[in-house]
Short mmCIF file of C-alpha atoms in Angstrom, two decimals:
data_model
loop_
_atom_site.label_atom_id
_atom_site.label_comp_id
_atom_site.label_asym_id
_atom_site.label_seq_id
_atom_site.Cartn_x
_atom_site.Cartn_y
_atom_site.Cartn_z
CA MET A 24 190.61 -69.13 116.74
CA ASN A 25 190.19 -68.82 120.50
CA ILE A 26 186.67 -67.51 119.89
CA PHE A 27 185.72 -70.99 118.64
CA PHE A 28 187.27 -72.74 121.68
CA PRO A 29 186.50 -70.39 124.57
CA ASP A 30 186.60 -72.99 127.33
CA ASN A 31 190.20 -74.14 127.08
CA ILE A 32 192.64 -72.36 124.79
CA TYR A 33 195.66 -74.17 126.21
CA GLY A 34 194.62 -77.82 125.95
CA GLY A 35 192.14 -80.22 124.46
CA MET A 36 190.61 -79.50 121.06
CA ALA A 37 192.07 -75.98 120.76
CA GLN A 38 195.69 -77.14 120.82
CA ALA A 39 194.89 -80.14 118.62
CA VAL A 40 193.76 -77.62 115.98
CA TYR A 41 196.42 -74.96 116.59
CA LEU A 42 199.56 -77.06 116.79
CA PRO A 43 199.60 -78.47 113.22
CA PHE A 44 199.08 -74.95 111.80
CA GLN A 45 201.82 -73.58 114.04
CA LEU A 46 204.22 -76.33 112.93
CA LEU A 47 203.39 -75.70 109.28
CA ALA A 48 203.99 -71.97 109.72
CA ALA A 49 207.36 -72.66 111.39
CA THR A 50 208.33 -74.96 108.52
CA VAL A 51 207.66 -72.19 106.00
CA LEU A 52 209.39 -69.59 108.15
CA PHE A 53 212.62 -71.58 108.49
CA GLU A 54 212.66 -73.17 105.01
CA SER A 55 215.89 -71.39 104.05
CA LYS A 56 217.64 -72.32 107.33
CA LYS A 57 217.70 -76.11 107.32
CA SER A 58 219.71 -76.59 110.53
CA ILE A 59 217.39 -74.37 112.56
CA LEU A 60 214.36 -75.85 110.81
CA TRP A 61 215.24 -79.31 112.14
CA LEU A 62 215.62 -77.93 115.66
CA VAL A 63 212.26 -76.15 115.53
CA LEU A 64 210.60 -79.25 114.07
CA LEU A 65 212.14 -81.28 116.90
CA PHE A 66 210.50 -78.88 119.38
CA GLY A 67 207.23 -79.33 117.50
CA VAL A 68 207.41 -83.13 117.45
CA LEU A 69 208.27 -83.15 121.16
CA LEU A 70 205.30 -80.85 121.78
CA VAL A 71 202.95 -83.21 119.95
CA GLY A 72 204.41 -86.17 121.85
CA CYS A 73 204.16 -84.44 125.22
CA ARG A 74 200.59 -83.36 124.54
CA ALA A 75 199.71 -86.99 123.76
CA LEU A 76 201.45 -88.17 126.93
CA ASP A 77 199.66 -85.50 128.93
CA LEU A 78 196.31 -86.80 127.66
CA PHE A 79 196.96 -90.50 128.29
CA PHE A 80 199.12 -90.64 131.40
CA THR A 81 198.49 -89.47 134.92
CA ARG A 82 201.95 -87.96 135.43
CA ASN A 83 201.72 -84.21 135.02
CA ILE A 84 204.21 -82.95 132.42
CA GLN A 85 203.10 -79.31 132.37
CA ASN A 86 206.64 -78.07 133.11
CA GLU A 87 208.07 -79.94 130.13
CA LEU A 88 205.27 -78.68 127.89
CA LEU A 89 205.80 -75.08 128.98
CA LEU A 90 209.54 -75.31 128.34
CA LEU A 91 208.91 -76.72 124.86
CA TYR A 92 206.33 -74.03 124.09
CA ILE A 93 208.73 -71.29 125.21
CA CYS A 94 211.54 -72.76 123.06
CA PHE A 95 209.26 -73.20 120.05
CA PHE A 96 207.57 -69.81 120.14
CA GLY A 97 210.75 -68.05 121.23
CA SER A 98 212.69 -69.36 118.21
CA VAL A 99 209.83 -68.55 115.83
CA THR A 100 209.51 -65.03 117.29
CA LEU A 101 213.24 -64.33 116.97
CA GLU A 102 213.25 -65.52 113.35
CA VAL A 103 210.29 -63.27 112.48
CA PHE A 104 212.15 -60.33 114.06
CA ARG A 105 215.32 -61.21 112.14
CA GLN A 106 213.50 -61.40 108.82
CA ILE A 107 211.76 -58.07 109.41
CA TYR A 108 215.06 -56.42 110.34
CA HIS A 109 216.88 -57.75 107.27
CA ALA A 110 214.09 -57.00 104.78
CA ASP A 111 215.32 -55.08 101.74
CA MET A 112 212.04 -53.34 101.08
CA VAL A 113 208.62 -52.89 102.57
CA THR A 114 206.12 -55.33 101.13
CA THR A 115 202.77 -56.65 102.23
CA LYS A 116 204.62 -59.73 103.46
CA ILE A 117 206.78 -57.61 105.79
CA VAL A 118 203.77 -55.74 107.18
CA ILE A 119 202.01 -59.06 107.86
CA ALA A 120 205.22 -60.37 109.46
CA ALA A 121 205.26 -57.31 111.74
CA VAL A 122 201.70 -58.06 112.88
CA CYS A 123 202.64 -61.73 113.39
CA GLY A 124 205.62 -60.63 115.46
CA LEU A 125 203.35 -58.71 117.81
CA LEU A 126 200.98 -61.69 118.09
CA LEU A 127 203.94 -63.96 118.82
CA LEU A 128 205.09 -61.63 121.60
CA GLY A 129 201.66 -62.12 123.16
CA TYR A 130 202.09 -65.88 122.95
CA CYS A 131 205.55 -65.73 124.51
CA GLY A 132 204.22 -63.52 127.31
CA PHE A 133 201.40 -65.98 127.90
CA TYR A 134 203.80 -68.90 128.35
CA ILE A 135 206.07 -66.86 130.63
CA PHE A 136 203.10 -65.86 132.82
CA LEU A 137 201.79 -69.43 132.79
CA THR A 138 205.17 -70.77 133.89
CA ILE A 139 205.26 -68.28 136.77
CA GLU A 140 201.72 -69.15 137.86
CA PHE A 141 202.44 -72.90 137.70
CA HIS A 142 205.55 -72.57 139.85
CA GLU A 143 204.20 -69.95 142.22
CA PRO A 144 200.39 -70.14 142.38
CA GLY A 145 198.75 -66.84 143.29
CA SER A 146 201.30 -64.78 141.38
CA PHE A 147 198.46 -63.00 139.56
CA ASN A 148 195.34 -61.55 141.20
CA ASN A 149 191.78 -62.28 140.02
CA LEU A 150 192.47 -65.34 137.88
CA GLY A 151 189.57 -67.72 137.41
CA PRO A 152 189.66 -71.26 138.81
CA GLY A 153 191.41 -74.15 137.01
CA VAL A 154 191.58 -73.91 133.24
CA GLN A 155 190.01 -70.44 133.33
CA ALA A 156 193.24 -69.18 134.93
CA MET A 157 195.13 -70.11 131.76
CA ASN A 158 192.57 -68.33 129.59
CA ASP A 159 192.85 -65.29 131.85
CA LEU A 160 196.65 -65.27 131.52
CA PHE A 161 196.35 -65.45 127.74
CA TYR A 162 194.05 -62.41 127.87
CA PHE A 163 196.37 -60.66 130.36
CA SER A 164 199.37 -61.15 128.08
CA TYR A 165 197.71 -59.42 125.14
CA ILE A 166 196.27 -56.64 127.30
CA THR A 167 199.82 -56.11 128.60
CA ILE A 168 201.55 -55.96 125.20
CA LEU A 169 198.86 -53.61 123.90
CA THR A 170 199.33 -51.44 127.03
CA VAL A 171 195.58 -51.32 127.61
CA GLY A 172 195.81 -52.17 131.31
CA TYR A 173 192.21 -52.65 132.40
CA GLY A 174 193.37 -53.66 135.87
CA ASP A 175 191.03 -56.65 136.18
CA ILE A 176 194.05 -59.00 136.40
CA THR A 177 197.20 -57.77 138.10
CA PRO A 178 200.59 -59.25 138.98
CA HIS A 179 200.91 -59.97 142.69
CA THR A 180 204.36 -61.44 143.34
CA TRP A 181 207.67 -59.75 142.60
CA ILE A 182 208.55 -62.18 139.80
CA ALA A 183 205.13 -61.71 138.19
CA LYS A 184 205.54 -57.92 138.33
CA ASN A 185 208.99 -58.10 136.77
CA ALA A 186 207.80 -60.49 134.07
CA THR A 187 204.92 -58.14 133.25
CA VAL A 188 207.31 -55.21 132.94
CA LEU A 189 209.62 -57.30 130.74
CA VAL A 190 206.80 -58.39 128.41
CA ALA A 191 205.35 -54.86 128.17
CA LEU A 192 208.77 -53.28 127.60
CA THR A 193 209.69 -55.87 124.95
CA ALA A 194 206.43 -55.24 123.09
CA TYR A 195 206.90 -51.48 123.33
CA ILE A 196 210.47 -51.62 122.01
CA TYR A 197 209.39 -54.05 119.30
CA SER A 198 206.65 -51.69 118.18
CA LEU A 199 209.07 -48.74 118.05
CA VAL A 200 211.77 -50.66 116.17
CA VAL A 201 209.42 -52.35 113.69
CA ILE A 202 207.53 -49.16 112.92
CA ALA A 203 210.83 -47.28 112.52
CA THR A 204 212.20 -50.03 110.25
CA ILE A 205 209.10 -50.18 108.06
CA VAL A 206 208.76 -46.39 107.81
CA GLY A 207 212.50 -46.01 107.17
CA GLU A 208 212.43 -48.57 104.36
CA ALA A 209 209.32 -46.99 102.83
CA VAL A 210 210.94 -43.54 102.87
CA HIS A 211 214.15 -44.95 101.39
CA VAL A 212 212.26 -46.64 98.53
CA ARG A 213 210.24 -43.47 97.95
CA LYS A 214 213.40 -41.33 97.76
CA LYS A 215 215.00 -43.74 95.30
CA SER A 216 211.86 -43.66 93.16
CA VAL A 217 211.75 -39.82 93.18
CA ALA A 218 215.48 -39.62 92.37
CA ALA A 219 215.06 -42.06 89.46
CA THR A 220 212.13 -40.02 88.12
CA GLU A 221 214.12 -36.78 88.36
CA ARG A 222 217.06 -38.33 86.50
CA LYS A 223 214.75 -39.35 83.66
CA SER A 224 213.36 -35.82 83.47
#
């Protein structure tokens, strides 16, 4: 979707389009866990409210927005991980969930990097001015979790370097665990199928 809103992925029209879809996805994800669903929906409603306040009032509430985004995407990411881990068998739904988990890690990394840059400007080298800095951090987060490392944007401060290591390490461990889980389940199902066929023979 960011291709359609290249100028400002964090605010304005982009978030007005993204947020309802993200809330709907969270509702479906947590439908079997009503208590957590209400908490996640509360984060979502607060996000919508804060975004509206941010548009209409002069007081800057970026810190509150970032905290809400981290809580919202963090809880969604953890639930996706939990569902993948507890899956009984490998299905298309689980494979799609694994891809979503990786995308969510990128989002979480983006909000962590954004928080660092807001509190300590200049934490990352070669960011564009103003809103472009947020777009660059979004790009940097995904380049980091994919371990591409072009080097066009780099962490400068100690906290930014540590956060980059944390995001990259989390994505790397996630990839290893998810791939191992999916492959392990597929092999287990295959063995059961072969054993059942042999018993019939």
